[in-house]
Tab-separated table of C-alpha atoms and ligand atoms in Angstrom:
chain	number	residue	atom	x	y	z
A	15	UNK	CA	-6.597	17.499	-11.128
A	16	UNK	CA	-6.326	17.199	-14.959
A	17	UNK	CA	-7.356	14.273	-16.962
A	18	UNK	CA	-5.065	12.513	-19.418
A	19	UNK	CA	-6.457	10.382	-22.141
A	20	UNK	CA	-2.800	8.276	-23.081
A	21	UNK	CA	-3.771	4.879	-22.433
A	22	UNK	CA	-0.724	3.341	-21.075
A	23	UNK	CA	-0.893	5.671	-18.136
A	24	UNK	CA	-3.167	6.181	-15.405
A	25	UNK	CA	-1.739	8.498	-12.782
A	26	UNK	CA	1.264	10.590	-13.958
A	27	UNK	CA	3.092	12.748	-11.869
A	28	UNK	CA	5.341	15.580	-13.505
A	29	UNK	CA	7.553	17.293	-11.707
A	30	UNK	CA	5.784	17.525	-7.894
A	31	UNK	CA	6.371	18.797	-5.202
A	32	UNK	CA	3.848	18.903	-2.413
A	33	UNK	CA	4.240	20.693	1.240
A	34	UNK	CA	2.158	20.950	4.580
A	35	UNK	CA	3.088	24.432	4.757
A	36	UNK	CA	6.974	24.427	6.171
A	37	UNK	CA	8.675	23.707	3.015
A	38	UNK	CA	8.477	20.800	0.225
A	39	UNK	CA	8.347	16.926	1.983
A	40	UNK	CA	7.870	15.663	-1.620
A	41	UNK	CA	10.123	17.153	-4.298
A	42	UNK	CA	10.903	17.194	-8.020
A	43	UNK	CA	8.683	13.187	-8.215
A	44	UNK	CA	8.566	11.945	-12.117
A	45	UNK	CA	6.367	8.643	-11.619
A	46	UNK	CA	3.810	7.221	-14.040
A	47	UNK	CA	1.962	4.042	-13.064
A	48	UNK	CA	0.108	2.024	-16.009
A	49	UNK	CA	-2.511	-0.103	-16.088
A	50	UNK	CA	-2.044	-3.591	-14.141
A	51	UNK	CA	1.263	-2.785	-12.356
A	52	UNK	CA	2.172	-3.446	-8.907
A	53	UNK	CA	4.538	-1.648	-7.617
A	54	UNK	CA	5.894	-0.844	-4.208
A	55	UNK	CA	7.385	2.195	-3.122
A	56	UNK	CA	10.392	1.586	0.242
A	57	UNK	CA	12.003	4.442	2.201
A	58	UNK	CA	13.036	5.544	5.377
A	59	UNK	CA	10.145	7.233	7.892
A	60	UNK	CA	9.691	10.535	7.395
A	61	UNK	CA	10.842	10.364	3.785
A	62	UNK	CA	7.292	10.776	1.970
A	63	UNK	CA	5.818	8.595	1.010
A	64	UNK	CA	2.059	8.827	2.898
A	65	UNK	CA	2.492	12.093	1.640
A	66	UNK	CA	3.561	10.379	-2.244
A	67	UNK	CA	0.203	8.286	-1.919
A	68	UNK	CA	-2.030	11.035	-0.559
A	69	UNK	CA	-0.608	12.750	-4.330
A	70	UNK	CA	-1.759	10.168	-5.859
A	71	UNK	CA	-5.130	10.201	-4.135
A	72	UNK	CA	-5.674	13.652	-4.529
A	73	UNK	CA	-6.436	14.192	-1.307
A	74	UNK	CA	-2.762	16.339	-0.731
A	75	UNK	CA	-2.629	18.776	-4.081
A	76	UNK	CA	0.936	19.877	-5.588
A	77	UNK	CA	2.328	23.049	-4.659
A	78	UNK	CA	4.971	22.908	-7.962
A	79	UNK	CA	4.415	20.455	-10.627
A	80	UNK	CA	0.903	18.050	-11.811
A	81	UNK	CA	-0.465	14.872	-10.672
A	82	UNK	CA	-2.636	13.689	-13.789
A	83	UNK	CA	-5.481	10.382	-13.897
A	84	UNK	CA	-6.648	8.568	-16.677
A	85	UNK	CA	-10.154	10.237	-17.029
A	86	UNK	CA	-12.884	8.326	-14.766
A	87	UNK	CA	-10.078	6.499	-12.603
A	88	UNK	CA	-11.231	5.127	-9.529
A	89	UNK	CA	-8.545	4.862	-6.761
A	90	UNK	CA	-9.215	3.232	-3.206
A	91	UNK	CA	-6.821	3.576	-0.308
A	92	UNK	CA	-6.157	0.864	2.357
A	93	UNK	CA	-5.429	2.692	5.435
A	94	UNK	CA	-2.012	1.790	7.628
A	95	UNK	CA	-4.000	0.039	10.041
A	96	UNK	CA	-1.566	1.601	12.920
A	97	UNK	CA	-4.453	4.554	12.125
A	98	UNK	CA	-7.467	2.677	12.463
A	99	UNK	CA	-9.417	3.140	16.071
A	100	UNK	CA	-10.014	-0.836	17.204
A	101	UNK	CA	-12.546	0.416	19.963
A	102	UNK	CA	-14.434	2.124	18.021
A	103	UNK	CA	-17.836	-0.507	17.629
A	104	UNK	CA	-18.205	-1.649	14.323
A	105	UNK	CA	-18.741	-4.795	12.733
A	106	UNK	CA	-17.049	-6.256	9.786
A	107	UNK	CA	-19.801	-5.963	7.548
A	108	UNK	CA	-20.490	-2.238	8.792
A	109	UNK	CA	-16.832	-1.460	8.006
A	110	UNK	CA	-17.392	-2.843	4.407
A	111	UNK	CA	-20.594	-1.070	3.823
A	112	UNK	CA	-19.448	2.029	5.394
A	113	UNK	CA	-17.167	2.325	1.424
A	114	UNK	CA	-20.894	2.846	0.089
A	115	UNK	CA	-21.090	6.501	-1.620
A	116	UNK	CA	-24.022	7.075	0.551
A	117	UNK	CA	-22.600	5.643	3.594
A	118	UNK	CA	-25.687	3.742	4.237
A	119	UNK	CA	-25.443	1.890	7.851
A	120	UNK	CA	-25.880	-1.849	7.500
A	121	UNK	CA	-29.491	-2.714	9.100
A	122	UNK	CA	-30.340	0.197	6.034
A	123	UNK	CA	-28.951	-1.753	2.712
A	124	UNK	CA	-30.512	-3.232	0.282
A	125	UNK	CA	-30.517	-6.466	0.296
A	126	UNK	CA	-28.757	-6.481	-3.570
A	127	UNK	CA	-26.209	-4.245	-1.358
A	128	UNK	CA	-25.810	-6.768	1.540
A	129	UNK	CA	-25.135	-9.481	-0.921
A	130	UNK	CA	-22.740	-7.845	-2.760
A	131	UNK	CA	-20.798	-7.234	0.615
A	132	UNK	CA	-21.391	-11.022	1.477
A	133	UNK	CA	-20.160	-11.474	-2.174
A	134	UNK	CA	-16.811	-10.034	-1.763
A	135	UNK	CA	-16.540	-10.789	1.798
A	136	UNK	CA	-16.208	-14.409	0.357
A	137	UNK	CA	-13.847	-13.821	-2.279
A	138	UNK	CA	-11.305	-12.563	0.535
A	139	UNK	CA	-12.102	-15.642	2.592
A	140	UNK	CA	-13.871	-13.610	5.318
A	141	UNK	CA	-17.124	-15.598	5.366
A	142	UNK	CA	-19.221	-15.700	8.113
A	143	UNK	CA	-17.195	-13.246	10.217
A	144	UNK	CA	-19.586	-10.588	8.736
A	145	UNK	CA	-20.969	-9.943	12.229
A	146	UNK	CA	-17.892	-9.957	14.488
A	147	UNK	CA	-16.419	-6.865	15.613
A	148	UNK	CA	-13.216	-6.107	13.965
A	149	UNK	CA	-11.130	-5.823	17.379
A	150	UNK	CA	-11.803	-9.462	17.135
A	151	UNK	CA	-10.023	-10.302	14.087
A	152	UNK	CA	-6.596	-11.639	13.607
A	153	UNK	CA	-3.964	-8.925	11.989
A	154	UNK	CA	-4.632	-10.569	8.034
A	155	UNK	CA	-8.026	-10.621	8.803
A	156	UNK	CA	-8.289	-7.147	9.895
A	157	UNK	CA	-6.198	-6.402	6.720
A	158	UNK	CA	-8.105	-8.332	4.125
A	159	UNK	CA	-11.634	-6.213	6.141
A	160	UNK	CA	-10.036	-2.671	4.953
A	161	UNK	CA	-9.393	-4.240	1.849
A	162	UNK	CA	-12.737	-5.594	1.096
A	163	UNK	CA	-13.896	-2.101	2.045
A	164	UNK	CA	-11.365	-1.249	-0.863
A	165	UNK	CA	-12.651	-3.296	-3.231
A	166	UNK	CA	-16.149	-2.362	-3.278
A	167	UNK	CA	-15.104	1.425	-4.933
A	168	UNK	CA	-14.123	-1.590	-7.871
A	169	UNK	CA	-10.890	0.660	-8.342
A	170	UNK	CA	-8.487	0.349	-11.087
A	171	UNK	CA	-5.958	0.932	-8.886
A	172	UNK	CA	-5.668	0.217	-5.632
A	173	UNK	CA	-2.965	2.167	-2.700
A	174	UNK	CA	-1.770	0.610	0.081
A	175	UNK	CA	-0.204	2.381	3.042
A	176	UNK	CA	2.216	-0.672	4.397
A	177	UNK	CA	0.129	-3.264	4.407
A	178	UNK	CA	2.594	-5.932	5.931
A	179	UNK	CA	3.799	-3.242	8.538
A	180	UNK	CA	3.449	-5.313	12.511
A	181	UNK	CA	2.097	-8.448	11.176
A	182	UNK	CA	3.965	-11.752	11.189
A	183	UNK	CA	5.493	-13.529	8.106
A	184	UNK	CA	2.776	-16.075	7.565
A	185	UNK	CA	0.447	-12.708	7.873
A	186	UNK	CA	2.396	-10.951	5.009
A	187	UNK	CA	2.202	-13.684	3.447
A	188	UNK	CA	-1.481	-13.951	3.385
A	189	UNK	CA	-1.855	-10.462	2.633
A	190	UNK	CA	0.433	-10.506	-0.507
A	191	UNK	CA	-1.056	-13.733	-2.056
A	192	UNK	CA	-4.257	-11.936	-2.003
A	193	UNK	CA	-2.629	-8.560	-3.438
A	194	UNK	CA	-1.190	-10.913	-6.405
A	195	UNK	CA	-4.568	-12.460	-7.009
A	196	UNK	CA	-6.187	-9.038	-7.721
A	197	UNK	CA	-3.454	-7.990	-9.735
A	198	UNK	CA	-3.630	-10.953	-11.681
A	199	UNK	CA	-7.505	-11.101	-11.889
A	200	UNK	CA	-9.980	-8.906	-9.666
A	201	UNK	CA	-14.034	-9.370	-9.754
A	202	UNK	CA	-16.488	-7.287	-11.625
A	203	UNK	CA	-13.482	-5.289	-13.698
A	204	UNK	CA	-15.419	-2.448	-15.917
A	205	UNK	CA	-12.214	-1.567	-18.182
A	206	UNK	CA	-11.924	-5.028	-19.315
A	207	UNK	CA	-8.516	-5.422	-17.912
A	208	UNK	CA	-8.198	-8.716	-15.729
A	209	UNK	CA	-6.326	-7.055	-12.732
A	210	UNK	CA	-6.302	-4.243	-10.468
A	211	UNK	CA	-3.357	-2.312	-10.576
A	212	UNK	CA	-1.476	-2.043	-6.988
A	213	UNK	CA	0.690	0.732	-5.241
A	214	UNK	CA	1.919	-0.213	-1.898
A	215	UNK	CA	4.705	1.057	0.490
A	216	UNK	CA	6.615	-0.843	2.970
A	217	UNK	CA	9.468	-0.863	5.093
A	218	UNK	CA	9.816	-4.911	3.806
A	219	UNK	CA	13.141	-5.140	1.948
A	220	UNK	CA	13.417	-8.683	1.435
A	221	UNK	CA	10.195	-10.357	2.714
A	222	UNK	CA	8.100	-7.639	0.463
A	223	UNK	CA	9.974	-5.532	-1.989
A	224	UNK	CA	12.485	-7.712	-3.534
A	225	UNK	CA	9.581	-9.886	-4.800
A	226	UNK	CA	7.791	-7.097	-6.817
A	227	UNK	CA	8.079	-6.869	-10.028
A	228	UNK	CA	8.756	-2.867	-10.127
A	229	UNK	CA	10.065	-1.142	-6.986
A	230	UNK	CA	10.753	2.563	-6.278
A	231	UNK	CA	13.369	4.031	-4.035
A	232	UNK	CA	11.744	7.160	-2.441
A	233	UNK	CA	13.531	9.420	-0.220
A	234	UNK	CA	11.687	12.828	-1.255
A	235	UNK	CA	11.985	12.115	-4.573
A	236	UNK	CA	12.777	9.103	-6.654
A	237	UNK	CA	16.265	7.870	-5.983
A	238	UNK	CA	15.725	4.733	-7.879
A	239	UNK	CA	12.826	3.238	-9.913
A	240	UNK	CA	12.996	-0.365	-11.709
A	241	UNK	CA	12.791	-3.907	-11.181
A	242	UNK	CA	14.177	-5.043	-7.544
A	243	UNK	CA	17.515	-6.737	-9.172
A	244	UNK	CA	18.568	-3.099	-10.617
A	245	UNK	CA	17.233	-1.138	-7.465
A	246	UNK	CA	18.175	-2.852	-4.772
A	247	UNK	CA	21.835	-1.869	-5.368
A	248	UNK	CA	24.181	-0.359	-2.324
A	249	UNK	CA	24.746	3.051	-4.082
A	250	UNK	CA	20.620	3.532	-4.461
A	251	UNK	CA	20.237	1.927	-0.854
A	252	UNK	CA	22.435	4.446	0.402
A	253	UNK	CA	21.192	7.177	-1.020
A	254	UNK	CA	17.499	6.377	-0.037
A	255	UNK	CA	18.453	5.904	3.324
A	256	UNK	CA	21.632	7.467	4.245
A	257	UNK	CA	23.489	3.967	5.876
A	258	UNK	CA	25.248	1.751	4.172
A	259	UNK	CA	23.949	-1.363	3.063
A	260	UNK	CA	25.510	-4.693	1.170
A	261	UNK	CA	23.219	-6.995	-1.383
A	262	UNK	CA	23.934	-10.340	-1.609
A	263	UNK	CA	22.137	-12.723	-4.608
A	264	UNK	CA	20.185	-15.710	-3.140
A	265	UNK	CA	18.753	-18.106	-5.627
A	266	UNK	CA	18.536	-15.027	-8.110
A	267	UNK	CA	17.219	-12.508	-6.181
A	268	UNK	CA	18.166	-9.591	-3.830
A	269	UNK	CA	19.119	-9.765	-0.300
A	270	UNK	CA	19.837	-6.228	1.562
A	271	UNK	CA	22.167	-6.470	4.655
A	272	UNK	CA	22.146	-3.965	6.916
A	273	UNK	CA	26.123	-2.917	7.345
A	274	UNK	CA	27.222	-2.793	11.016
A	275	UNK	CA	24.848	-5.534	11.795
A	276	UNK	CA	27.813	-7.956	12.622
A	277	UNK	CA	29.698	-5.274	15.293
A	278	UNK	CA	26.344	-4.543	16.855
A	279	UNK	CA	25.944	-8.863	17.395
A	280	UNK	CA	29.831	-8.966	18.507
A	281	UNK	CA	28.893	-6.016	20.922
A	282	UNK	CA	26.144	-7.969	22.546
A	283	UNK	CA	27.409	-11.103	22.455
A	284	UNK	CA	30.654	-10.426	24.557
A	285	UNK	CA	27.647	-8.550	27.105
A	286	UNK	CA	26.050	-12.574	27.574
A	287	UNK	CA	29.380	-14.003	28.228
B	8	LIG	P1	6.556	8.513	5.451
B	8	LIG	O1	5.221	7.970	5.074
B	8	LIG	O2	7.638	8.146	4.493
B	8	LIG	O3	6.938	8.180	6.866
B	8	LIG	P2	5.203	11.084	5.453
B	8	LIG	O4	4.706	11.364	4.079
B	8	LIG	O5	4.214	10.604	6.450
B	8	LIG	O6	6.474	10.107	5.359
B	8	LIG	O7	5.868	12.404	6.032
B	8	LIG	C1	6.798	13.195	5.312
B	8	LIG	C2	7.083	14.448	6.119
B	8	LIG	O8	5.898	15.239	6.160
B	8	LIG	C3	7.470	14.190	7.564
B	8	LIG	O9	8.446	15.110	7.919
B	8	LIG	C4	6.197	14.399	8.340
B	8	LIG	O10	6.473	14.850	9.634
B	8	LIG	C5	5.509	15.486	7.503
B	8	LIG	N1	4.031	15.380	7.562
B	8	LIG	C6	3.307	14.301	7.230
B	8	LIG	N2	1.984	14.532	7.374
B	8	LIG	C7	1.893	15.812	7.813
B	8	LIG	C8	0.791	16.658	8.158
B	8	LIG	N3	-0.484	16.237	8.058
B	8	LIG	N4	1.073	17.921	8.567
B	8	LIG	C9	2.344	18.363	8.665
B	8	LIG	N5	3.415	17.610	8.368
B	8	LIG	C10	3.209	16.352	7.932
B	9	LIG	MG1	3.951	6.669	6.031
């Protein structure tokens, strides 16, 4: 990993591809993200984009092409939480503590420590559910617990594998009012920036994507990359992934239609009757 000093950029990816060993999965990706964006990244399963993120991370290195950060970047991943073992027994608080470099277990922190957990517990409205088990959350509570966990690297950018994926709308809503609030302003920032800068994927079209204000169209490489009114265009759509798909404007913004939709209804409809 090579560190770039250009201030307008902190990860910049030039030309990578990146491969578990059969062959490229990520190809050819141009991508720069600068300080205080939020952007999300939509594409079909399968099409790369764990695998974009993990880039980003630098936890999956290039085989062609470089992934540069801003010198000193910190990064923190939010897990899909599809990954994330429920049974496995661990408090709130012990998830939150467990982002510690040192890993400390919780009955082992300091108490500065414990209050700083408590501290941003509170600022993601998770107070007093510091010493329930995390089974025993609801979906945007478990979400908001991973990340808290997050938020105590005090990244300047923060990566979210699809956040909103299996939760309900008021849920995703939750979640994406406290996304905006750190990218708008986030506690203790060192680079005296207000916000964190955000990188999410989703599968979200309309309830997710259409309201960011940048949005990539990944399907191995960048098919389309701009704000939601100039990506979210059938001849991108169908290129990211393979179907077509009509866009209608409601009240100024995007709506994606799935084509087809209306045969498959007519189909079962005439089953009920
Ligand atoms: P997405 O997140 O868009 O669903 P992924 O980045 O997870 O896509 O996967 C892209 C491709 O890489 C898929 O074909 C997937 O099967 C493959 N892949 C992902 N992770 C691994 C891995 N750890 N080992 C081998 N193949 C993988
Ligand atoms: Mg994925």
């Amino acid at each position: 990993m090579t560190s770039v000093t250009a201030p307008r950029s902190m990860v910049c990816f030039d030309h990578v591809s990146c491969s578990y060993g059969n062959g490229p999965v990520i190809e050819n990706v141009d991508l720069t993200i600068a300080p205080g964006e939020f952007v999300g990244i939509v594409g079909p399963s399968g099409s790369g984009k764990t695998t974009l993120l993990r880039a980003m991370l630098g936890s999956v290195k290039p085989v062609h092409g470089s992934v540069m950060r801003s010198a000193g970047l910190r990064v923190a991943y939010v897990p899909q939480l599809e990954t994330v073992d429920w049974n496995f027994p661990v408090t709130v608080s012990e998830v939150v503590a467990m982002s510690r470099p040192q890993r400390s277990w919780w009955p082992r922190l300091h108490a500065d420590e414990k209050s700083e957990i408590e501290r941003v517990l509170e600022h993601l409205g998770l107070a007093g559910l510091s010493s329930r088990h995390i089974r025993e959350l609801s979906g945007g509570q478990q979400q908001r617990v991973f990340l808290a966990r997050a938020l105590m690297q005090k990244p300047d950018l923060l990566v979210l594998d699809e956040p909103t994926a299996g939760v309900d709308v008021r849920t995703r809503h939750e979640v994406l009012h406290v996304l905006a609030d750190l990218n708008e302003s986030a506690p203790d920032r060192r680079d005296g920036q207000s916000g964190i800068a955000i990188v999410l994927t989703t599968h979200d079209l309309n309830g997710l994507a259409a309201h960011l204000p940048r949005l990539i169209c990944f399907n191995r490489t960048v098919v389309a990359d701009g704000a939601p009114t100039d990506v979210l265009k059938p001849y991108f759509l169908e290129r990211t992934y393979g179907a077509p798909m009509e866009v209608l404007q409601h009240g100024g913004m995007p709506v994606v239609l799935e084509q087809g939709s209306d045969e498959l209804r007519l189909r079962l409809s005439r089953r009920g009757a």
